Amino acid sequence: MDQPQPLATIAERVGITVRTLRKHAERDGFPAPAVRCGKCDSGLLYDLGAVQRWEETGDGSATADGTTRTVQPLSVLADDLDITATTLWKHSKHADFPSPVARCGMCANSYVYDAEAVRRYEEGAPVDPSDRLVSLQEAADELELSYGSMRTYLGRHADFPKPVKYTGPRPLFSLQQIRSWQDKRQRMRSTVAEAAAGDTLEVEGLLTRAGVAAELGVKLDTVTRYQRRDTDFSKDFPESVRKIGRSRLWDPQQVRAWRNSRPSAQRQA
């Protein structure tokens, strides 16, 4: 289901005037509001898809059960739950907190939440204060990194944590997931640095330069020459699959396949 929206927004999407759509809303069979803001009691929000179907076909089914949910902003929910608005706002940053249902156009576009879902959350499992939802900038501040670094991680690393939810167009991430990812990255960098200075052959299943040399039965300097791929013999030498700092790691299967296609590899050492 599309995020519930006020009639004014839907009118623009459907291509009719707000006045016309409001008149249609008074007719029998028009989709019932999907949610009603419990703060202003006049912020009615409708399902875009249901209204579009009604305008096109006369089918006004809005939700599976045809009911209208009452939704409220956090400030009102906090009063109902007898906790401070600040506390509830902090809880809303946790990864498993219910997502906002919509924005209420009558309440200064404040986000509104399903009251029952929030109540179940507050009465449920204890909250882990170390795991909350953050923007990339907030994650960068927490980890003492630059925003540019976080953007680079997101764009270049397929295993970087994905957004948990969106607040409007802004993606929010689990701070705990990003912290764990960064810790793993730091451990990997330390391991690779130690491997580069010693005789370690593998790091998390990937071959170091020493590991490639051992697989091919050649010297380290020969692997460096192969990396340049500037001869007929080495032109299709496997690219490294990961780079950490100045160190590179190779897929062992690719290296072995390349070795097996060149039985004279050792003679090129």
XYZ file of N, CA and C in Angstrom:
807
model
N 0.837 -1.191 0.000
C 0.000 0.000 0.000
C 0.872 1.241 0.000
N 0.443 2.256 -0.763
C 1.187 3.503 -0.772
C 1.066 4.185 0.580
N 2.035 5.046 0.902
C 1.960 5.792 2.146
C 0.745 6.705 2.107
N -0.098 6.687 3.148
C -1.293 7.538 3.151
C -0.936 9.005 2.943
N -1.773 9.701 2.205
C -1.514 11.092 1.854
C -2.795 11.906 1.961
N -2.676 13.231 2.186
C -3.866 14.088 2.208
C -4.445 14.241 0.808
N -5.717 14.632 0.737
C -6.381 14.757 -0.558
C -5.693 15.766 -1.468
N -5.127 16.834 -0.886
C -4.478 17.856 -1.709
C -3.321 17.266 -2.508
N -2.554 16.383 -1.872
C -1.431 15.745 -2.567
C -1.923 14.751 -3.606
N -2.953 13.987 -3.243
C -3.489 12.990 -4.170
C -4.092 13.660 -5.396
N -4.744 14.817 -5.203
C -5.359 15.520 -6.335
C -4.317 15.849 -7.400
N -3.127 16.271 -6.967
C -2.060 16.575 -7.921
C -1.627 15.320 -8.669
N -1.553 14.196 -7.959
C -1.128 12.944 -8.591
C -2.179 12.423 -9.563
N -3.452 12.607 -9.201
C -4.535 12.093 -10.035
C -4.818 13.018 -11.211
N -4.482 14.316 -11.041
C -4.680 15.271 -12.127
C -6.032 15.949 -12.122
N -6.605 16.149 -10.916
C -7.855 16.894 -10.795
C -7.689 17.929 -9.698
N -8.652 18.833 -9.566
C -8.542 19.874 -8.552
C -8.857 19.307 -7.176
N -8.334 19.963 -6.153
C -8.606 19.540 -4.781
C -10.099 19.639 -4.486
N -10.727 20.705 -4.986
C -12.164 20.896 -4.744
C -12.974 19.734 -5.306
N -12.622 19.315 -6.524
C -13.334 18.193 -7.140
C -13.132 16.910 -6.346
N -11.901 16.666 -5.915
C -11.622 15.433 -5.183
C -12.332 15.425 -3.837
N -12.433 16.584 -3.202
C -13.139 16.646 -1.916
C -14.623 16.355 -2.093
N -15.189 16.804 -3.215
C -16.592 16.484 -3.494
C -16.758 14.984 -3.719
N -15.783 14.396 -4.431
C -15.841 12.954 -4.659
C -15.764 12.195 -3.334
N -14.985 12.740 -2.390
C -14.806 12.063 -1.106
C -16.093 11.984 -0.304
N -17.069 12.831 -0.656
C -18.349 12.827 0.058
C -19.310 11.778 -0.494
N -18.974 11.170 -1.616
C -19.871 10.207 -2.250
C -19.754 8.823 -1.598
N -20.848 8.083 -1.697
C -20.836 6.705 -1.216
C -19.866 5.883 -2.066
N -19.126 5.033 -1.434
C -18.201 4.175 -2.153
C -16.801 4.729 -2.273
N -16.615 6.035 -1.976
C -15.263 6.598 -2.025
C -14.439 5.953 -0.913
N -13.165 5.653 -1.169
C -12.344 4.990 -0.146
C -12.358 5.735 1.186
N -12.529 4.978 2.250
C -12.454 5.581 3.581
C -11.025 6.016 3.857
N -10.850 7.014 4.724
C -9.480 7.413 5.066
C -8.707 6.220 5.621
N -7.467 6.103 5.199
C -6.634 5.007 5.708
C -6.228 5.263 7.151
N -5.959 6.539 7.475
C -5.587 6.904 8.843
C -6.182 8.257 9.187
N -6.362 8.472 10.478
C -6.840 9.759 10.979
C -5.880 10.230 12.051
N -5.425 11.474 11.951
C -4.501 12.015 12.951
C -5.237 12.228 14.265
N -4.750 11.594 15.333
C -5.395 11.720 16.625
C -5.096 13.024 17.331
N -4.169 13.824 16.796
C -3.839 15.095 17.437
C -4.808 16.185 17.024
N -4.952 16.373 15.718
C -5.820 17.453 15.241
C -7.230 16.950 14.930
N -7.391 15.616 14.818
C -8.673 14.978 14.541
C -9.276 15.414 13.217
N -8.497 16.100 12.398
C -9.015 16.503 11.090
C -8.041 16.147 9.976
N -6.885 15.616 10.349
C -5.909 15.236 9.341
C -6.220 13.862 8.782
N -7.085 13.816 7.774
C -7.461 12.553 7.156
C -6.496 12.239 6.020
N -5.967 11.057 6.032
C -5.006 10.642 5.017
C -5.551 9.415 4.292
N -5.419 9.427 2.969
C -6.016 8.386 2.138
C -4.941 7.585 1.421
N -5.299 6.359 1.076
C -4.406 5.523 0.296
C -4.456 5.958 -1.165
N -3.300 6.347 -1.706
C -3.237 6.864 -3.073
C -3.763 5.851 -4.084
N -3.323 4.590 -3.957
C -3.746 3.580 -4.913
C -5.248 3.374 -4.918
N -5.863 3.382 -3.710
C -7.310 3.176 -3.623
C -8.070 4.320 -4.280
N -7.608 5.560 -4.044
C -8.284 6.712 -4.648
C -8.116 6.695 -6.165
N -6.920 6.352 -6.626
C -6.706 6.268 -8.074
C -7.629 5.237 -8.710
N -7.782 4.083 -8.054
C -8.680 3.058 -8.595
C -10.120 3.552 -8.630
N -10.517 4.274 -7.579
C -11.897 4.783 -7.537
C -12.128 5.781 -8.662
N -11.167 6.671 -8.886
C -11.317 7.671 -9.941
C -11.359 7.020 -11.320
N -10.657 5.898 -11.468
C -10.586 5.252 -12.780
C -11.694 4.229 -13.011
N -12.066 3.499 -11.944
C -12.990 2.372 -12.136
C -14.198 2.387 -11.221
N -14.164 3.227 -10.180
C -15.262 3.214 -9.221
C -15.082 2.206 -8.114
N -13.933 1.503 -8.111
C -13.640 0.540 -7.053
C -13.053 1.289 -5.873
N -13.736 1.284 -4.739
C -13.292 2.105 -3.612
C -12.682 1.344 -2.475
N -12.255 0.108 -2.674
C -11.658 -0.648 -1.572
C -10.355 0.012 -1.149
N -10.236 0.351 0.123
C -9.067 1.086 0.607
C -8.071 0.172 1.304
N -8.541 -0.562 2.283
C -7.651 -1.454 3.018
C -8.284 -2.827 3.083
N -7.508 -3.790 3.556
C -8.005 -5.161 3.581
C -9.263 -5.289 4.433
N -9.314 -4.573 5.559
C -10.478 -4.685 6.433
C -11.396 -3.473 6.355
N -11.050 -2.480 5.541
C -11.903 -1.313 5.366
C -11.941 -0.387 6.559
N -11.022 -0.529 7.500
C -11.040 0.295 8.703
C -10.159 1.520 8.544
N -10.381 2.495 9.431
C -9.564 3.701 9.467
C -8.738 3.686 10.745
N -7.424 3.681 10.610
C -6.572 3.674 11.794
C -6.387 5.088 12.331
N -6.298 5.200 13.646
C -5.973 6.476 14.264
C -4.472 6.527 14.498
N -3.841 7.567 13.996
C -2.398 7.723 14.142
C -2.113 9.041 14.841
N -0.968 9.118 15.486
C -0.647 10.297 16.281
C 0.833 10.622 16.190
N 1.177 11.904 16.383
C 2.599 12.261 16.461
C 3.188 11.785 17.782
N 4.507 11.746 17.854
C 5.173 11.226 19.047
C 4.824 12.008 20.309
N 4.630 13.321 20.182
C 4.344 14.129 21.370
C 3.048 13.692 22.038
N 2.036 13.357 21.233
C 0.761 12.903 21.792
C 0.896 11.490 22.342
N 1.598 10.626 21.607
C 1.794 9.255 22.069
C 2.546 9.216 23.394
N 3.512 10.115 23.560
C 4.278 10.152 24.806
C 3.364 10.429 25.994
N 2.431 11.365 25.825
C 1.476 11.661 26.902
C 0.626 10.439 27.216
N 0.159 9.757 26.180
C -0.684 8.575 26.387
C 0.074 7.462 27.099
N 1.379 7.351 26.807
C 2.188 6.281 27.381
C 2.839 6.687 28.699
N 2.621 7.941 29.091
C 3.158 8.463 30.354
C 4.682 8.422 30.393
N 5.308 8.806 29.274
C 6.752 8.991 29.227
C 7.024 10.341 28.574
N 8.243 10.819 28.681
C 8.541 12.127 28.100
C 8.655 12.024 26.584
N 8.350 13.125 25.912
C 8.460 13.155 24.454
C 9.906 12.926 24.016
N 10.864 13.434 24.813
C 12.281 13.243 24.482
C 12.661 11.768 24.511
N 12.168 11.051 25.528
C 12.452 9.618 25.629
C 11.879 8.857 24.445
N 10.633 9.168 24.088
C 10.006 8.463 22.972
C 10.705 8.804 21.662
N 11.134 10.052 21.520
C 11.865 10.439 20.311
C 13.166 9.637 20.204
N 13.867 9.443 21.327
C 15.097 8.644 21.312
C 14.792 7.195 20.936
N 13.682 6.665 21.462
C 13.295 5.298 21.114
C 13.014 5.173 19.624
N 12.486 6.237 19.026
C 12.141 6.181 17.594
C 13.381 6.036 16.716
N 14.559 6.277 17.280
C 15.804 6.128 16.529
C 16.329 4.692 16.551
N 15.697 3.833 17.352
C 16.133 2.445 17.402
C 15.685 1.715 16.145
N 16.483 0.721 15.760
C 16.263 0.052 14.475
C 14.906 -0.622 14.370
N 14.380 -1.139 15.488
C 13.130 -1.899 15.413
C 11.913 -1.084 15.831
N 12.065 0.223 16.007
C 10.915 1.063 16.349
C 9.988 1.153 15.140
N 8.669 1.155 15.335
C 7.749 1.229 14.188
C 8.020 2.453 13.313
N 7.971 2.254 12.015
C 8.174 3.365 11.079
C 6.973 4.300 11.115
N 7.186 5.599 10.826
C 6.033 6.504 10.747
C 5.086 6.064 9.645
N 3.802 6.235 9.891
C 2.787 5.833 8.915
C 2.703 6.848 7.786
N 2.798 8.139 8.140
C 2.639 9.201 7.141
C 2.983 10.532 7.788
N 2.794 11.600 7.028
C 2.841 12.958 7.561
C 1.417 13.489 7.623
N 1.079 14.160 8.700
C -0.236 14.796 8.786
C -0.127 16.214 8.247
N -0.839 16.498 7.178
C -0.782 17.828 6.579
C -1.412 18.912 7.425
N -2.176 18.519 8.443
C -2.843 19.501 9.303
C -2.002 19.847 10.522
N -0.977 19.064 10.803
C -0.164 19.285 12.008
C 1.250 19.695 11.624
N 1.375 20.689 10.789
C 2.687 21.194 10.367
C 3.541 20.067 9.779
N 2.874 19.145 9.068
C 3.572 18.037 8.410
C 4.367 17.162 9.373
N 3.896 17.049 10.621
C 4.598 16.198 11.574
C 4.368 14.733 11.223
N 5.358 13.899 11.519
C 5.206 12.474 11.260
C 4.231 11.884 12.270
N 3.404 10.978 11.802
C 2.430 10.335 12.681
C 2.670 8.830 12.653
N 2.385 8.197 13.781
C 2.683 6.783 13.974
C 1.425 6.022 14.365
N 1.427 4.733 14.075
C 0.342 3.867 14.506
C 0.437 3.722 16.023
N -0.581 4.219 16.726
C -0.530 4.255 18.185
C -0.387 2.860 18.781
N -1.108 1.889 18.236
C -1.070 0.538 18.788
C 0.305 -0.097 18.580
N 0.918 0.153 17.416
C 2.240 -0.414 17.145
C 3.283 0.151 18.107
N 3.220 1.458 18.367
C 4.165 2.079 19.296
C 3.933 1.562 20.710
N 2.666 1.410 21.075
C 2.364 0.910 22.419
C 2.920 -0.508 22.605
N 2.747 -1.346 21.594
C 3.284 -2.713 21.691
C 4.805 -2.683 21.807
N 5.429 -1.763 21.079
C 6.887 -1.655 21.136
C 7.342 -1.263 22.541
N 6.687 -0.265 23.120
C 7.095 0.220 24.440
C 6.854 -0.821 25.528
N 5.881 -1.680 25.324
C 5.570 -2.699 26.326
C 6.316 -4.004 26.075
N 7.070 -4.036 24.973
C 7.724 -5.275 24.572
C 9.126 -5.434 25.105
N 10.003 -5.899 24.232
C 11.376 -6.224 24.626
C 12.131 -4.979 25.058
N 13.084 -5.121 26.002
C 13.893 -3.977 26.410
C 14.708 -3.426 25.254
N 14.945 -2.127 25.292
C 15.642 -1.439 24.211
C 17.149 -1.508 24.413
N 17.870 -1.797 23.365
C 19.333 -1.759 23.398
C 19.768 -0.334 23.059
N 20.241 0.445 24.032
C 20.567 1.850 23.769
C 21.725 2.043 22.808
N 22.518 0.984 22.587
C 23.662 1.142 21.684
C 23.249 1.065 20.221
N 22.038 0.559 19.961
C 21.586 0.418 18.575
C 20.456 1.399 18.313
N 20.760 2.425 17.578
C 19.735 3.396 17.205
C 19.913 3.749 15.738
N 18.903 4.363 15.172
C 18.964 4.736 13.769
C 19.624 6.094 13.622
N 20.523 6.194 12.665
C 21.274 7.431 12.461
C 21.409 7.700 10.967
N 21.609 8.960 10.642
C 21.959 9.322 9.269
C 23.444 9.036 9.058
N 23.902 9.122 7.821
C 25.330 8.904 7.561
C 26.182 9.928 8.299
N 25.705 11.174 8.344
C 26.462 12.213 9.043
C 26.570 11.889 10.530
N 25.471 11.445 11.132
C 25.489 11.102 12.551
C 26.391 9.894 12.804
N 26.374 8.926 11.886
C 27.267 7.769 12.028
C 28.725 8.205 11.939
N 29.010 9.121 11.009
C 30.377 9.631 10.870
C 30.828 10.316 12.155
N 29.939 11.117 12.753
C 30.273 11.810 14.002
C 30.538 10.806 15.125
N 29.702 9.774 15.213
C 29.860 8.770 16.269
C 31.187 8.027 16.139
N 31.573 7.721 14.909
C 32.784 6.935 14.668
C 34.017 7.803 14.450
N 33.826 9.127 14.552
C 34.917 10.090 14.368
C 35.549 9.946 12.990
N 34.690 9.840 11.981
C 35.117 9.783 10.588
C 34.507 10.954 9.841
N 35.000 11.213 8.651
C 34.419 12.277 7.838
C 33.171 11.762 7.130
N 32.278 12.693 6.805
C 31.075 12.323 6.057
C 31.460 11.750 4.693
N 32.522 12.303 4.098
C 32.988 11.806 2.808
C 33.396 10.340 2.873
N 34.025 9.946 3.975
C 34.420 8.540 4.134
C 33.200 7.633 4.181
N 32.169 8.082 4.908
C 30.958 7.278 5.003
C 30.288 7.143 3.649
N 30.272 8.220 2.882
C 29.683 8.162 1.539
C 30.474 7.200 0.643
N 31.788 7.221 0.795
C 32.631 6.315 0.014
C 32.356 4.865 0.384
N 32.263 4.582 1.680
C 31.968 3.221 2.122
C 30.645 2.746 1.533
N 29.631 3.607 1.587
C 28.302 3.238 1.096
C 28.322 2.966 -0.403
N 29.071 3.784 -1.138
C 29.071 3.661 -2.587
C 29.964 2.556 -3.133
N 31.033 2.220 -2.408
C 32.033 1.297 -2.963
C 32.037 -0.093 -2.353
N 31.432 -0.259 -1.202
C 31.493 -1.550 -0.517
C 30.115 -2.200 -0.503
N 30.005 -3.315 -1.207
C 28.708 -3.994 -1.322
C 28.216 -4.517 0.021
N 29.138 -4.770 0.957
C 28.729 -5.326 2.244
C 28.456 -4.251 3.293
N 28.520 -2.967 2.899
C 28.202 -1.908 3.854
C 26.722 -2.020 4.224
N 26.374 -1.815 5.502
C 24.972 -1.970 5.919
C 24.005 -1.127 5.087
N 22.875 -1.735 4.754
C 21.837 -1.042 3.994
C 20.955 -0.221 4.940
N 20.282 0.811 4.419
C 19.364 1.585 5.270
C 18.306 0.680 5.890
N 17.983 0.952 7.147
C 16.955 0.179 7.847
C 15.574 0.722 7.520
N 15.472 2.043 7.440
C 14.204 2.678 7.100
C 14.489 4.066 6.553
N 13.455 4.713 6.086
C 13.573 6.065 5.542
C 12.633 6.991 6.310
N 13.130 8.182 6.632
C 12.289 9.237 7.170
C 12.163 10.269 6.071
N 11.043 10.213 5.351
C 10.946 11.006 4.132
C 11.979 10.458 3.157
N 12.749 11.330 2.514
C 13.761 10.855 1.566
C 15.081 10.472 2.230
N 15.212 10.707 3.539
C 16.503 10.501 4.205
C 16.652 9.062 4.688
N 17.716 8.360 4.252
C 17.937 6.998 4.735
C 18.512 7.006 6.146
N 18.066 6.071 6.958
C 18.573 5.911 8.316
C 19.174 4.512 8.445
N 20.307 4.446 9.138
C 21.061 3.209 9.261
C 21.140 2.784 10.724
N 21.343 1.494 10.935
C 21.584 0.990 12.280
C 23.014 1.344 12.677
N 23.155 2.124 13.740
C 24.491 2.507 14.198
C 25.290 1.275 14.600
N 24.623 0.309 15.221
C 25.324 -0.893 15.654
C 25.864 -1.673 14.456
N 25.075 -1.751 13.379
C 25.538 -2.453 12.179
C 26.744 -1.752 11.563
N 26.690 -0.422 11.489
C 27.816 0.319 10.914
C 29.051 0.187 11.798
N 28.843 0.243 13.121
C 29.978 0.105 14.035
C 30.626 -1.281 13.889
N 29.795 -2.319 13.766
C 30.326 -3.680 13.593
C 31.073 -3.803 12.270
N 30.509 -3.190 11.220
C 31.165 -3.234 9.909
C 32.517 -2.532 9.961
N 32.571 -1.385 10.628
C 33.819 -0.639 10.730
C 34.845 -1.393 11.569
N 34.393 -2.035 12.650
C 35.310 -2.828 13.476
C 35.906 -3.977 12.663
N 35.057 -4.639 11.872
C 35.542 -5.738 11.029
C 36.543 -5.222 10.005
N 36.264 -4.058 9.446
C 37.175 -3.467 8.460
C 38.525 -3.152 9.099
N 38.504 -2.606 10.307
C 39.754 -2.280 10.993
C 40.554 -3.545 11.303
N 39.840 -4.604 11.728
C 40.543 -5.868 12.004
C 41.172 -6.416 10.731
N 40.417 -6.308 9.628
C 40.937 -6.786 8.348
C 42.185 -6.010 7.950
N 42.142 -4.689 8.124
C 43.299 -3.868 7.752
C 44.520 -4.252 8.581
N 44.301 -4.490 9.878
C 45.423 -4.870 10.739
C 45.994 -6.220 10.320
N 45.082 -7.155 10.011
C 45.526 -8.487 9.604
C 46.306 -8.437 8.304
N 45.793 -7.661 7.345
C 46.462 -7.554 6.050
C 47.812 -6.870 6.200
N 47.878 -5.848 7.056
C 49.152 -5.159 7.273
C 50.185 -6.115 7.864
N 49.732 -6.945 8.819
C 50.642 -7.929 9.403
C 51.055 -8.968 8.361
N 50.087 -9.336 7.506
C 50.391 -10.328 6.468
C 51.410 -9.793 5.479
N 51.277 -8.516 5.141
C 52.198 -7.911 4.177
C 53.620 -7.887 4.715
N 53.736 -7.795 6.037
C 55.067 -7.728 6.641
C 55.632 -9.113 6.963
N 54.796 -10.151 6.820
C 55.251 -11.491 7.165
C 54.978 -12.491 6.072
N 54.679 -13.732 6.494
C 54.503 -14.828 5.538
C 53.073 -15.358 5.530
N 52.111 -14.568 6.002
C 50.718 -15.017 6.000
C 50.240 -15.221 4.569
N 49.606 -16.356 4.307
C 49.190 -16.689 2.948
C 47.739 -16.320 2.658
N 46.875 -16.374 3.686
C 45.454 -16.112 3.480
C 44.907 -15.184 4.551
N 43.907 -14.384 4.152
C 43.149 -13.541 5.074
C 41.677 -13.718 4.724
N 40.930 -14.346 5.639
C 39.496 -14.600 5.426
C 39.226 -15.273 4.083
N 40.044 -16.274 3.774
C 39.819 -17.052 2.569
C 40.378 -16.459 1.295
N 40.978 -15.283 1.354
C 41.574 -14.639 0.183
C 43.098 -14.701 0.282
N 43.748 -14.782 -0.862
C 45.202 -14.918 -0.892
C 45.897 -13.571 -0.784
N 46.914 -13.519 0.066
C 47.802 -12.365 0.086
C 48.791 -12.507 -1.071
N 49.657 -11.524 -1.232
C 50.670 -11.619 -2.289
C 51.566 -12.836 -2.045
N 51.883 -13.066 -0.766
C 52.684 -14.250 -0.436
C 51.917 -15.530 -0.765
N 50.597 -15.503 -0.551
C 49.775 -16.665 -0.864
C 49.734 -16.946 -2.354
N 49.650 -15.885 -3.164
C 49.673 -16.050 -4.621
C 51.007 -16.642 -5.052
N 52.083 -16.117 -4.470
C 53.416 -16.627 -4.815
C 53.527 -18.113 -4.493
N 52.962 -18.515 -3.333
C 53.020 -19.925 -2.949
C 52.195 -20.790 -3.895
N 51.022 -20.297 -4.297
C 50.165 -21.052 -5.226
C 50.856 -21.256 -6.574
N 51.564 -20.227 -7.022
C 52.196 -20.288 -8.344
C 53.602 -20.862 -8.299
N 54.165 -20.962 -7.087
C 55.524 -21.458 -6.963
C 56.553 -20.481 -7.493
N 56.308 -19.181 -7.270
C 57.225 -18.151 -7.762
C 57.606 -17.235 -6.605
N 58.489 -16.299 -6.874
C 58.906 -15.333 -5.869
C 57.903 -14.181 -5.780
N 57.978 -13.432 -4.670
C 57.077 -12.294 -4.477
C 57.242 -11.263 -5.581
N 58.483 -10.999 -5.979
C 58.718 -10.006 -7.035
C 58.074 -10.428 -8.351
N 57.991 -11.738 -8.572
C 57.365 -12.226 -9.803
C 55.870 -11.926 -9.794
N 55.237 -12.078 -8.634
C 53.809 -11.736 -8.522
C 53.604 -10.261 -8.830
N 54.517 -9.428 -8.345
C 54.425 -7.990 -8.630
C 54.501 -7.740 -10.129
N 55.368 -8.473 -10.821
C 55.467 -8.316 -12.277
C 54.188 -8.787 -12.960
N 53.648 -9.909 -12.486
C 52.399 -10.408 -13.070
C 51.277 -9.373 -12.921
N 51.272 -8.670 -11.776
C 50.228 -7.670 -11.524
C 50.209 -6.578 -12.586
N 51.367 -6.280 -13.151
C 51.424 -5.215 -14.163
C 50.727 -5.632 -15.455
N 50.620 -6.926 -15.703
C 49.890 -7.473 -16.858
C 50.366 -6.836 -18.168
N 51.670 -6.689 -18.300
C 52.221 -5.977 -19.458
C 52.939 -6.900 -20.441
N 52.725 -8.218 -20.306
C 53.293 -9.172 -21.265
C 52.185 -10.115 -21.715
N 52.437 -10.818 -22.809
C 51.450 -11.792 -23.283
C 51.184 -12.858 -22.228
N 52.217 -13.209 -21.489
C 52.072 -14.253 -20.475
C 51.180 -13.801 -19.322
N 51.310 -12.534 -18.918
C 50.602 -12.065 -17.716
C 49.415 -11.156 -18.010
N 49.053 -10.994 -19.294
C 48.032 -9.999 -19.632
C 46.663 -10.297 -19.018
N 46.381 -11.565 -18.716
C 45.099 -11.892 -18.093
C 45.285 -12.430 -16.672
N 46.365 -11.987 -16.028
C 46.556 -12.331 -14.617
C 45.371 -11.790 -13.820
N 44.817 -12.551 -12.881
C 43.608 -12.123 -12.166
C 43.785 -10.787 -11.441
N 42.758 -9.969 -11.521
C 42.733 -8.736 -10.737
C 42.502 -9.098 -9.270
N 43.016 -8.281 -8.376
C 42.721 -8.495 -6.962
C 41.234 -8.218 -6.726
N 40.647 -8.948 -5.791
C 39.214 -8.789 -5.522
C 38.954 -7.855 -4.346
N 40.002 -7.523 -3.609
C 39.827 -6.592 -2.495
C 41.127 -5.846 -2.266
N 40.977 -4.561 -1.957
C 42.129 -3.740 -1.629
C 41.886 -3.112 -0.273
N 42.817 -3.308 0.637
C 42.720 -2.730 1.972
C 44.008 -1.979 2.235
N 43.909 -0.660 2.319
C 45.110 0.149 2.401
C 45.900 -0.015 1.111
N 47.169 -0.373 1.229
C 48.002 -0.616 0.048
C 48.100 -2.099 -0.296
N 47.456 -2.917 0.483
C 47.551 -4.361 0.280
C 46.382 -4.864 -0.556
N 46.667 -5.896 -1.338
C 45.642 -6.481 -2.204
C 45.457 -7.954 -1.856
N 44.229 -8.422 -2.115
C 43.900 -9.818 -1.863
C 43.280 -10.414 -3.120
N 43.563 -11.707 -3.361
C 43.106 -12.374 -4.582
C 42.199 -13.544 -4.245
N 41.302 -13.820 -5.173
C 40.443 -14.997 -5.071
C 41.292 -16.230 -5.412
N 41.417 -17.178 -4.495
C 42.285 -18.338 -4.760
C 41.835 -19.162 -5.966
N 40.524 -19.249 -6.200
C 40.045 -20.028 -7.346
C 40.482 -19.393 -8.662
N 40.439 -18.058 -8.725
C 40.872 -17.374 -9.942
C 42.373 -17.567 -10.168
N 43.133 -17.493 -9.090
C 44.584 -17.671 -9.215
C 44.910 -19.093 -9.677
N 44.212 -20.085 -9.119
C 44.482 -21.473 -9.501
C 44.066 -21.735 -10.940
N 42.946 -21.143 -11.354
C 42.509 -21.314 -12.742
C 43.536 -20.713 -13.698
N 44.076 -19.555 -13.336
C 45.099 -18.917 -14.182
C 46.357 -19.776 -14.218
N 46.736 -20.311 -13.051
C 47.930 -21.173 -12.987
C 47.752 -22.412 -13.861
N 46.574 -23.026 -13.787
C 46.339 -24.260 -14.542
C 46.302 -24.019 -16.046
N 45.993 -22.773 -16.428
C 45.982 -22.470 -17.864
C 47.378 -22.146 -18.377
N 48.357 -22.070 -17.449
C 49.739 -21.760 -17.812
C 50.674 -22.738 -17.120
N 50.819 -23.919 -17.657
C 51.679 -24.926 -17.010
C 53.131 -24.501 -16.912
N 53.507 -23.491 -17.699
C 54.900 -23.046 -17.656
C 55.084 -21.849 -16.741
N 54.131 -21.625 -15.851
C 54.201 -20.434 -15.000
C 55.498 -20.380 -14.206
N 55.913 -21.530 -13.695
C 57.103 -21.507 -12.864
C 58.346 -21.130 -13.670
N 58.353 -21.441 -14.957
C 59.521 -21.105 -15.773
C 59.612 -19.605 -16.036
N 58.500 -18.866 -15.745
C 58.517 -17.425 -15.942
C 58.994 -16.689 -14.690
N 59.307 -17.433 -13.623
C 59.700 -16.796 -12.366
C 61.002 -16.024 -12.525
